[in-house]
XYZ file of C-alpha atoms in Angstrom:
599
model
C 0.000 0.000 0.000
C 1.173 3.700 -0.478
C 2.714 5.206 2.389
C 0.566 8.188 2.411
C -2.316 5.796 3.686
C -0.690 4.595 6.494
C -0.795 6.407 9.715
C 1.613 5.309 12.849
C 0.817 6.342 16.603
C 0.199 5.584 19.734
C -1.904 6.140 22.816
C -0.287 8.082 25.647
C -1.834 8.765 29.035
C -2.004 8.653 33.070
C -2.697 5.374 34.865
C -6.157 4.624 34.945
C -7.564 6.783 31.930
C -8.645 4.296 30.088
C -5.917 3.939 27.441
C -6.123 0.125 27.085
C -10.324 -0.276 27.288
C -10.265 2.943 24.342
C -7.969 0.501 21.824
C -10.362 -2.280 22.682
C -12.918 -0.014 21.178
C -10.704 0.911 17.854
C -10.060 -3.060 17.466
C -13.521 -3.571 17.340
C -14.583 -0.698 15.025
C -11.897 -1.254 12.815
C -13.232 -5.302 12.514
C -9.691 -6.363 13.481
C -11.206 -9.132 15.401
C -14.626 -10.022 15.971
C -17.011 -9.875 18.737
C -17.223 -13.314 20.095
C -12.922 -12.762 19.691
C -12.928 -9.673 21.881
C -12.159 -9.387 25.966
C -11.225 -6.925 27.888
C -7.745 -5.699 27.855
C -7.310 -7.163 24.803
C -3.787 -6.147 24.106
C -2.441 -6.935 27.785
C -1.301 -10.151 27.024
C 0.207 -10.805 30.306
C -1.877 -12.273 33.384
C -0.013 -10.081 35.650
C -1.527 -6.908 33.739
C -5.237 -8.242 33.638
C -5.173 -8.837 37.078
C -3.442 -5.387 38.456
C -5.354 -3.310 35.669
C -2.657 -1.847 34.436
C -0.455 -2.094 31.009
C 3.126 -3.190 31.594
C 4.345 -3.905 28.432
C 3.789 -1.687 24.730
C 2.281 -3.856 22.197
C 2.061 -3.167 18.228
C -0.935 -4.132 15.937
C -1.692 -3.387 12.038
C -5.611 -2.380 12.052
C -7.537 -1.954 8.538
C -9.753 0.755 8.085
C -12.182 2.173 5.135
C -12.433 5.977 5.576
C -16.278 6.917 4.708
C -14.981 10.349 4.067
C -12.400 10.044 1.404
C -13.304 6.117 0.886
C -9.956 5.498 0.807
C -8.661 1.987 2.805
C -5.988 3.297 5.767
C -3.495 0.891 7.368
C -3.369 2.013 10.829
C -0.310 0.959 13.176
C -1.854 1.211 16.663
C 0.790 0.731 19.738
C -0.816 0.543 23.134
C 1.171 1.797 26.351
C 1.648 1.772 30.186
C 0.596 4.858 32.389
C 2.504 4.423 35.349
C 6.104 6.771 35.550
C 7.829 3.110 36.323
C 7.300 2.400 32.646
C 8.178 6.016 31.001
C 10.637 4.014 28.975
C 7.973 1.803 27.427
C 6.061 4.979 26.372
C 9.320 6.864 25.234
C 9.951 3.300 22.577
C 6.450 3.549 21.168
C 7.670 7.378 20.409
C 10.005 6.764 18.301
C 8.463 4.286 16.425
C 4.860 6.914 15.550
C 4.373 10.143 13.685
C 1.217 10.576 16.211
C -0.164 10.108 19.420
C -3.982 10.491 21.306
C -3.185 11.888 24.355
C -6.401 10.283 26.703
C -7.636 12.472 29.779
C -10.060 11.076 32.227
C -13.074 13.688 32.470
C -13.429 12.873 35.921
C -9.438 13.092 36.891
C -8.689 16.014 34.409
C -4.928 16.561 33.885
C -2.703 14.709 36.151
C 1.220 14.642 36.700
C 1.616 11.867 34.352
C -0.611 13.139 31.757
C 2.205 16.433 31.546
C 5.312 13.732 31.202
C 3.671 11.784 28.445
C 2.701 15.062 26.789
C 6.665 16.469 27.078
C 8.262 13.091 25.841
C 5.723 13.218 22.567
C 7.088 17.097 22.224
C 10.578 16.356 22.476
C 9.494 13.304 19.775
C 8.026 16.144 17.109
C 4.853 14.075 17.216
C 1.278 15.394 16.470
C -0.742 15.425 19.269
C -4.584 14.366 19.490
C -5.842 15.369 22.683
C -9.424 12.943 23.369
C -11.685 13.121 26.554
C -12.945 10.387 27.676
C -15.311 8.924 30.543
C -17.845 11.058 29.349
C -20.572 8.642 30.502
C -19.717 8.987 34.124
C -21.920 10.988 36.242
C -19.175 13.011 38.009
C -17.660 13.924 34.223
C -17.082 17.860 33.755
C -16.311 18.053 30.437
C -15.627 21.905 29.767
C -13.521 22.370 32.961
C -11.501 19.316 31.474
C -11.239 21.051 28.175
C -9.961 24.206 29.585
C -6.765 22.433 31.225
C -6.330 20.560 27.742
C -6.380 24.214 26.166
C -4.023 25.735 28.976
C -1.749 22.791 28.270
C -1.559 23.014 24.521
C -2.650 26.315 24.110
C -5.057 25.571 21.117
C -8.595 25.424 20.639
C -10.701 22.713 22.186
C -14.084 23.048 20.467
C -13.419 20.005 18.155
C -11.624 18.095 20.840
C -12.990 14.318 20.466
C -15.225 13.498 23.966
C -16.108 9.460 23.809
C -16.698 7.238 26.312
C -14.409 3.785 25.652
C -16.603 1.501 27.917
C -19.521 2.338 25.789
C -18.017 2.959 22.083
C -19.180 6.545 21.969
C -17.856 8.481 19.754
C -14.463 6.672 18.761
C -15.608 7.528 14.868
C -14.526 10.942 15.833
C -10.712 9.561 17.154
C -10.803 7.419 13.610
C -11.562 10.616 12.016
C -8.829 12.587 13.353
C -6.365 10.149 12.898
C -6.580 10.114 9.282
C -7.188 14.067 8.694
C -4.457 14.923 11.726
C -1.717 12.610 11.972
C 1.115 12.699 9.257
C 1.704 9.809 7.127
C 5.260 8.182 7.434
C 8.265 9.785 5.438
C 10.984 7.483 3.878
C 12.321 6.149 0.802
C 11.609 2.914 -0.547
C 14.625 2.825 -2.906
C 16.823 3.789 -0.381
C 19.411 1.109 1.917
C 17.334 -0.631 4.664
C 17.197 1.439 7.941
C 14.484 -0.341 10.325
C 14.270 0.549 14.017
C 14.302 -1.992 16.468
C 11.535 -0.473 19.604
C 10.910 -3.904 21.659
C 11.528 -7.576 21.198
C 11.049 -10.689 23.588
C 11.898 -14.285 23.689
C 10.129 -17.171 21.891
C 11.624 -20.588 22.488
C 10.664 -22.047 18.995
C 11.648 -18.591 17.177
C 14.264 -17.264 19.421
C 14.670 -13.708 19.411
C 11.827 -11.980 17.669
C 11.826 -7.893 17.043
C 9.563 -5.432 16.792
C 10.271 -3.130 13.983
C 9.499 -0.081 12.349
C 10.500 0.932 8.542
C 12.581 4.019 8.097
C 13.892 3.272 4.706
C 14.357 0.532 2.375
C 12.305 -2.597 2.543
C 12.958 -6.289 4.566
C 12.415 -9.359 2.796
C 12.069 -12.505 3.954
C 15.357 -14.568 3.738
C 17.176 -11.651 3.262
C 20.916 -11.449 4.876
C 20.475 -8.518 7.522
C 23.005 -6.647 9.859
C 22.228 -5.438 13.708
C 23.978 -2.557 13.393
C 25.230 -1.767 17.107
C 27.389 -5.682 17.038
C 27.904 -6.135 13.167
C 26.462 -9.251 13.924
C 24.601 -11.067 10.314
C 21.718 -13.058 10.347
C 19.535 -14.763 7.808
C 15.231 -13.224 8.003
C 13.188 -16.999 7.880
C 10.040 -15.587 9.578
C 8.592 -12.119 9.030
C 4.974 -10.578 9.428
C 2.478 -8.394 11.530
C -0.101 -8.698 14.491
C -3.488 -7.750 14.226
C -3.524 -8.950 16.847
C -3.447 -12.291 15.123
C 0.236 -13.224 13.696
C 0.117 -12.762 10.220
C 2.991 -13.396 7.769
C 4.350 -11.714 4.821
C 6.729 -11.822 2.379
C 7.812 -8.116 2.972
C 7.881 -5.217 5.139
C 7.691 -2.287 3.308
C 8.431 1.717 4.464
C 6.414 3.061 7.285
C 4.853 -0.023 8.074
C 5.208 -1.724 11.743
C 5.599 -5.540 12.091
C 8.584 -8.141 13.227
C 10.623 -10.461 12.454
C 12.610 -13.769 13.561
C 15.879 -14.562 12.206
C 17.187 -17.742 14.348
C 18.892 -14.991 16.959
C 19.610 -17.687 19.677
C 21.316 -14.898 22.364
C 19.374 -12.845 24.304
C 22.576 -10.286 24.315
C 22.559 -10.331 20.739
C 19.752 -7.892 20.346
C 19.582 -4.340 21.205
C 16.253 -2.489 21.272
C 16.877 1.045 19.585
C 19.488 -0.832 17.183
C 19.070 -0.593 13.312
C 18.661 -3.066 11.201
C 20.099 -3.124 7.730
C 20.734 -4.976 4.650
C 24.254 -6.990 3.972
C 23.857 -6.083 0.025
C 23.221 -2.340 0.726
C 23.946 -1.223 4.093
C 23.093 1.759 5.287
C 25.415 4.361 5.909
C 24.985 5.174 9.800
C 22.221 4.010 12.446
C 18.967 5.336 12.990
C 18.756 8.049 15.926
C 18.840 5.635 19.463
C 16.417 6.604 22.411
C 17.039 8.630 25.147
C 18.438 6.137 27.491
C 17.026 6.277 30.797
C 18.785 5.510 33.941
C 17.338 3.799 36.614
C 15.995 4.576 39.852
C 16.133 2.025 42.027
C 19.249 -0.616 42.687
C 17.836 -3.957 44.440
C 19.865 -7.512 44.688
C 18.162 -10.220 44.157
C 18.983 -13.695 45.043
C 17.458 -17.535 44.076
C 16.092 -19.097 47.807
C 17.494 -22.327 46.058
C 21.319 -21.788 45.428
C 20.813 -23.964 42.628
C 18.573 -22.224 40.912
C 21.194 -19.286 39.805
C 21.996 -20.223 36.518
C 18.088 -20.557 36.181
C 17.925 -16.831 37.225
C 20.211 -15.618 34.735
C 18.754 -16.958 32.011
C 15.451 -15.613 33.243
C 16.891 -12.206 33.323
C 18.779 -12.106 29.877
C 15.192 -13.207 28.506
C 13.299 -10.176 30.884
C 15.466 -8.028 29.827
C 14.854 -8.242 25.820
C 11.586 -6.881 26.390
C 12.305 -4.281 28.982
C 15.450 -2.338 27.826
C 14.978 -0.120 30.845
C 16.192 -3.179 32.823
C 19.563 -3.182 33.819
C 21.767 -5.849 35.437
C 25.268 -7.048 37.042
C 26.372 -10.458 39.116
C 27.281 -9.868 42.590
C 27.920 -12.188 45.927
C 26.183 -12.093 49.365
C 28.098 -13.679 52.004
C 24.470 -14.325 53.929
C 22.518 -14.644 50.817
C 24.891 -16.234 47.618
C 24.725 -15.800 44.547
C 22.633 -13.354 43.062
C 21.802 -10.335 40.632
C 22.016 -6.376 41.182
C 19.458 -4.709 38.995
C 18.708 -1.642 38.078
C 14.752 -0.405 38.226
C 12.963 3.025 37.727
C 10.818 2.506 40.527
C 9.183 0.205 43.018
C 6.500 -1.546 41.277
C 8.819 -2.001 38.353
C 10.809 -3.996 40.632
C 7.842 -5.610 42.046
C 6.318 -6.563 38.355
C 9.944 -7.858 37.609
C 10.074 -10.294 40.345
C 6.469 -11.480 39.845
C 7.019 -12.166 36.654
C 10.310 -14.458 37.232
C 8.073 -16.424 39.389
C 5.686 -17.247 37.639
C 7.334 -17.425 34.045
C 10.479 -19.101 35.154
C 9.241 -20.453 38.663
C 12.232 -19.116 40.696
C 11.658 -18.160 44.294
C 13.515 -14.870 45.025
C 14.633 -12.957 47.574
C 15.327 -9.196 47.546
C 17.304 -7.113 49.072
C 16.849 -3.649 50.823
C 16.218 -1.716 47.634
C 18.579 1.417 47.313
C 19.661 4.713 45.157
C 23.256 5.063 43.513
C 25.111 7.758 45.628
C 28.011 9.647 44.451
C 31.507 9.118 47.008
C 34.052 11.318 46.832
C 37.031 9.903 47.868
C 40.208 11.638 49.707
C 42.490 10.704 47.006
C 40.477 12.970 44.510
C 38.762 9.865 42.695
C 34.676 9.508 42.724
C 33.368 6.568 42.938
C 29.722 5.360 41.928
C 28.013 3.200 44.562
C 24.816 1.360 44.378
C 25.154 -1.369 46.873
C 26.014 -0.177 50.879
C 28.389 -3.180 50.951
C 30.258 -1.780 48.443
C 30.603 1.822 50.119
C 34.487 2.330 51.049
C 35.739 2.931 54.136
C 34.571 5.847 56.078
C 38.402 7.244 56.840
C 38.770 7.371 52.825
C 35.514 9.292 51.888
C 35.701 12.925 51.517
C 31.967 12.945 51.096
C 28.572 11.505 49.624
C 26.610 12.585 47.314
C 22.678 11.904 47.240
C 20.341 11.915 43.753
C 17.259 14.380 44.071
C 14.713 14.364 42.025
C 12.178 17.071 40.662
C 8.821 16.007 41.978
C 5.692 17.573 40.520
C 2.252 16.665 42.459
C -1.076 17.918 41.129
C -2.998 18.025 43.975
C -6.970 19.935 45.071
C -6.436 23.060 46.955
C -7.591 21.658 50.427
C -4.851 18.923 50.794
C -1.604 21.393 49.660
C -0.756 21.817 53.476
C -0.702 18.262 54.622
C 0.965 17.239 51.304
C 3.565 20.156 52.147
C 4.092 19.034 55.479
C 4.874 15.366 54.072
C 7.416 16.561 51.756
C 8.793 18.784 54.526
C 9.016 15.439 56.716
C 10.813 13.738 53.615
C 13.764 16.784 53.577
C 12.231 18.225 49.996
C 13.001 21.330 49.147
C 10.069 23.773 48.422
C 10.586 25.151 44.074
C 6.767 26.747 43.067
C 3.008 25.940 44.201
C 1.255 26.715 40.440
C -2.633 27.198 39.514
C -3.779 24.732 37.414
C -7.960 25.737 37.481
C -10.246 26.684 40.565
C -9.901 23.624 42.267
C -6.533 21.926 41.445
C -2.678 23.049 41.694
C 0.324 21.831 41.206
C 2.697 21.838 43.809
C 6.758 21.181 42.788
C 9.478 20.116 45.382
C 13.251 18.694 44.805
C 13.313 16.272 46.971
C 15.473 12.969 47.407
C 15.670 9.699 45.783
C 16.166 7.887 48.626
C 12.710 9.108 50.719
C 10.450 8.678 47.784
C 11.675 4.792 46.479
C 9.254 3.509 49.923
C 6.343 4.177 50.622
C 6.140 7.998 49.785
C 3.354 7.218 47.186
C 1.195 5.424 49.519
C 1.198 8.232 52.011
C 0.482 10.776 49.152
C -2.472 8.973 48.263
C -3.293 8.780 52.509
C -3.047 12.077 53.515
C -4.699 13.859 50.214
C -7.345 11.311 50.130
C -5.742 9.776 46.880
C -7.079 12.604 45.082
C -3.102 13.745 44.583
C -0.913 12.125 41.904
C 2.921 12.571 41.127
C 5.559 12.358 38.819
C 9.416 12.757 39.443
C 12.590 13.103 37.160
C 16.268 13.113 38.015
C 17.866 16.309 38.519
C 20.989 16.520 40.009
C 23.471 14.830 42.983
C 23.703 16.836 46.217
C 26.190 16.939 49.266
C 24.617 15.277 52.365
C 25.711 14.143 55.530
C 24.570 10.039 54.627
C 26.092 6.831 56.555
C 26.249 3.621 55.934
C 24.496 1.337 59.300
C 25.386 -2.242 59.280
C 23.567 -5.103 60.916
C 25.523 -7.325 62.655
C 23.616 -11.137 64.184
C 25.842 -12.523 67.041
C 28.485 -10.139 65.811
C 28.606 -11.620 62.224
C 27.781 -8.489 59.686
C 25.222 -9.559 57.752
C 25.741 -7.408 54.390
C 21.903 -7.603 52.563
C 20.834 -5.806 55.731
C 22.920 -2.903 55.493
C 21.695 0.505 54.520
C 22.563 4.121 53.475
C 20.761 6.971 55.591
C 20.957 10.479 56.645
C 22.503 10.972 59.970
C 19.349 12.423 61.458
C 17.285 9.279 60.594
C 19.902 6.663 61.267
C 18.674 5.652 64.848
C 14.589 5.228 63.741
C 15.723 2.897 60.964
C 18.074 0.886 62.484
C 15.762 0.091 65.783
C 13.200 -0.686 63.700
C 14.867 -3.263 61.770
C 16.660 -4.847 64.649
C 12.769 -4.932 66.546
C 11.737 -6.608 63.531
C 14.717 -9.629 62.873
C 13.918 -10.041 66.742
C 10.373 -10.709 65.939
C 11.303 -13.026 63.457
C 14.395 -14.693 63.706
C 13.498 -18.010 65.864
C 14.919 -18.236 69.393
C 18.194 -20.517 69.608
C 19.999 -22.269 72.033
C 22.121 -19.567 73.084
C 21.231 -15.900 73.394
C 21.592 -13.969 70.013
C 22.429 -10.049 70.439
C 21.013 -8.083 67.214
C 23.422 -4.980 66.600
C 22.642 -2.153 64.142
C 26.343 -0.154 63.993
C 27.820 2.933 62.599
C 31.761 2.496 62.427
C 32.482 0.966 65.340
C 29.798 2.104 67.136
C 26.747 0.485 68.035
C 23.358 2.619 68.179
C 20.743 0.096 68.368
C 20.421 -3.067 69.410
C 18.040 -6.087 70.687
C 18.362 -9.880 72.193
C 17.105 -13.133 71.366
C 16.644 -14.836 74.391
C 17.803 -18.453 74.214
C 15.977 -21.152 74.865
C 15.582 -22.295 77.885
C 15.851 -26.290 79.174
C 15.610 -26.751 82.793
C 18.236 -29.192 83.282
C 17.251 -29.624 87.142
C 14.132 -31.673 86.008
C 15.157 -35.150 86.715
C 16.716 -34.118 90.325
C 14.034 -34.561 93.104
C 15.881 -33.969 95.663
C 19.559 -34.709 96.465
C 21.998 -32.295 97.601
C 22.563 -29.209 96.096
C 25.673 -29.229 94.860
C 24.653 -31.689 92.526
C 21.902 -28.934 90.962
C 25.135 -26.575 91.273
C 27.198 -28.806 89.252
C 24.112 -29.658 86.241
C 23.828 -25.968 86.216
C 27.465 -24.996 85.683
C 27.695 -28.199 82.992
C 24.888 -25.790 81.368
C 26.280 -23.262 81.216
C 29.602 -23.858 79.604
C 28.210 -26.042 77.267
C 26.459 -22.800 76.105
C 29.675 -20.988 76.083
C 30.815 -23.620 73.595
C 27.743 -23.360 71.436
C 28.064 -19.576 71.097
C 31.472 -19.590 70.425
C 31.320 -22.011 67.307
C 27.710 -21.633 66.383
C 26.107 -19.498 63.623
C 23.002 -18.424 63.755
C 19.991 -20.084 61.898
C 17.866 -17.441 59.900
C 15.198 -18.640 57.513
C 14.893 -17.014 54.390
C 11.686 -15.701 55.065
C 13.246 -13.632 57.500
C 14.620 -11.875 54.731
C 11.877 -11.665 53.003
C 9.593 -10.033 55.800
C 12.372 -7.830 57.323
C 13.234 -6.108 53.120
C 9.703 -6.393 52.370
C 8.832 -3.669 54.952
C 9.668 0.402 55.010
């Protein structure tokens, strides 16, 4: 088909606006599959994402569609995406790969923090932007007060802004509509040397590495010799085609048009998403423009509760990570835990969706450590060091000082909770920037504020103290001097390193007597008395006993003289001397589990 009847984009939004029920609605008008085919969430092909609600993962379909209007046929390349700010990368992919995108606002939410990120990223992309409203069924919808944040925002008219409702299919002729009038078709040369970008891929085990691609230039045949620009590495195409959501295959991919491809890629490592692909015969002369690489958030180590599982886990993760490039990973050792796997996140429930889904795709038990931020340490010597594990932190006579990652955080928040939300970033040592007007009723409140105190359970007591009527969204901005230590936690005087933690001075002694009250809780009594130590240096600043348990030796003495009791006691109690000296403590792994799990 001509290019200039195919239209590429995407649909960009905040969690919970009803991105993935609106492309159910376009897959049905559109006759891409029919009714007794359809279910909710159709394009969430993951169980984890049906049951949570949310989109995890972008996913690419080819959609047919006869334009009434012009009664012209239009290929339309739909890509579906996640809300939540852990998955900005997944939006920033689908980006690159559209000329377009609908930007969805819930008429009952209006504008939220996420809403403005997904908005900037498509600005920075050059991509046209369809603003739609939808929920317009809902009783407690206000459309035109919704319509005049849109306009603020994009400071254009709203009058032919497209209001639908996706649960109910009203009105999503009107997003059809402006697709085809609105969105630019795809620009490219056919006769030019093969330039396709590579925006996701995952692992099939009868395929092995399959990509999702987009034609810049050129055209991809099937058996044609290609080259992964980014290794030099050559591989023969045997399998190429597109979703719709069904897998279709073709002979040829042709410019502009969205589909994959297999080509017997057996390594994991072998593929790079934002890579180009081009042809052995007539390479291309330089790569396609990469993404903005994002860096993660939040560093967690994560370990197999079966030793023997490892080299399980690390094929698990080199197969994870094809299809999240925002995933990032290195080997480490724990002397309590083993074996295991640093990773890189961008935010909690990334980390949390990441460790689901190694359970239940690979079945491997895990447990995590205290997640943490990557700190800055100066050294005396004049050298900087990056740190993202405490056990790694050098010694405290050879650092000159730490640095801490802050973030810009931007909450959008109704007028009657800005004091308790200010008094909860105050708590979390942000740093006051601008309190903006949004409309009558909502504002948007910005703070720099760090890392560190937002990676826990910040979110949770947003949501509690404004009601969870207030939403965020953060971004890196810069590394700042603080006076940060590094508290280890030491069981019968045996440091155990995937307890030990970076804080601020000031909060040092809260955190470390609330972790040793909690191994206390948990650890099981044994027979000699355990002492639970938090420490800075060489100092100690918290710490709490396991009793041990007690056997009352004097049981089978009725009577007799005393020195005998005397003598049964004494055998006791050097017999627990013994013990303690050569014994290590016995810690389940649950302990772990419960003791990281909690803030």
């Amino acid at each position: 088909m001509d290019k200039k009847y195919i239209r590429n984009f995407c649909i960009i939004a905040h969690i919970d606006h009803g991105k993935s029920t609106l492309s159910d609605r376009i897959i049905e008008m559109t006759g891409a599959l029919a009714k007794r085919e359809m279910q909710a969430q159709v394009l969430d092909s993951m169980d984890l994402e049906r049951e949570r609600g949310i989109t995890i993962k972008l996913n690419a379909i080819q959609l047919h569609y006869h334009d009434p209007l012009s009664q012209h046929d239009y290929i339309l390349h739909l890509i579906d995406t996640p809300g939540h700010i852990d998955f900005t990368y997944e939006v920033s992919r689908s980006l690159a790969a559209c000329e377009g995108a609908i930007l969805v606002v819930d008429a009952t939410q209006g504008v939220e923090a996420q809403t403005l990120s997904n908005l900037r990223l498509a600005s920075e992309n050059h991509l046209t932007i369809i603003p739609v409203i939808n929920k317009i069924d809902l009783p407690s919808a206000d459309i035109e007060k919704t319509k005049t944040q849109i306009g603020n925002l994009l400071n254009n008219n709203t009058d032919q802004l497209p209001c639908v409702s996706a649960k109910t299919g009203k009105n999503i002729d009107e997003i059809l509509k402006a697709i085809i009038q609105q969105i630019p078709p795809p620009i490219g040369d056919a006769n030019a040397p093969l330039q396709a970008l590579i925006f996701d891929s995952f692992y099939d085990p009868y395929k092995g590495v399959v990509c999702l691609i987009r034609i810049k230039n050129g055209t991809l045949h099937l058996n044609q010799k290609i080259m992964l620009m980014a290794n030099k590495r050559v591989f023969t195409v045997n399998e190429l085609g597109i979703r719709t959501p069904k897998i279709i295959p073709k002979n040829q991919l042709n410019v502009g048009e969205v589909g994959w491809f297999s080509a017997a890629i057996k390594s994991a490592r072998e593929v790079h998403v934002g890579d180009t692909v081009t042809a052995i015969e007539h390479p291309a002369d330089a790569p396609l423009p990469g993404y903005k690489k994002i860096l993660p958030m939040v560093y967690c180590g994560i370990y197999p509760v079966l030793n023997s599982q490892f080299d399980a886990l690390k094929d698990a993760m080199q197969k994870i990570s094809l299809s999240d490039a925002s995933l990032t990973y290195e080997y480490e050792t724990s002397q309590a835990l083993g074996y295991g796997i640093r990773c890189g996140f961008l935010g909690l429930l990334h980390m949390d969706i990441i460790r689901e889904r190694i359970l239940r795709e690979y079945h491997i038990e895990l447990i995590m450590s205290a997640p943490s931020v990557r700190y800055e340490i100066q050294l005396t010597n004049g050298e900087s060091v990056m740190v993202d594990n405490p056990a790694k932190l050098p010694e405290r006579t050879h650092i000159k000082h730490i640095k801490e990652p802050y973030v810009k955080l931007t909450i959008n928040t109704p007028q009657e909770y800005i004091g308790t939300i200010i008094e909860l970033c105050n708590t979390c040592r942000g740093i006051y920037d601008e309190l903006a007007y949004v409309d009558a009723l909502h504002h948007r409140l910005t703070y720099t504020i760090p890392l560190g105190e937002i990676i826990y359970n910040f979110f949770d007591r947003l949501k509690t103290v404004s009601r969870g009527y207030a939403t965020m969204d953060y971004e890196f901005s810069a590394y700042q001097i603080q006076p940060l230590i590094k508290v280890d936690i030491l069981l019968n005087g045996t440091k155990v390193d995937a307890l030990s933690f970076i804080t601020h001075k000031d909060f040092a002694y809260a955190k470390a007597n609330k972790i040793c009250i909690k191994l206390k809780e948990y650890i099981p009594r044994q027979q000699f008395e355990v002492p639970i130590q938090a420490v800075i240096g060489g100092k100690i600043i918290a710490r709490e006993t396991i009793k041990a348990i007690y056997k009352n030796v004097l049981a089978k003495c009725y009577g007799g003289d005393v020195s005998r009791k005397k003598k049964l006691l004494e055998q006791q109690r050097e017999g627990k001397k013994r013990l303690k000296a050569i014994g290590n403590v016995s810690v389940p792994q649950d302990v772990f589990i419960k003791v990281l799990s909690q803030d």
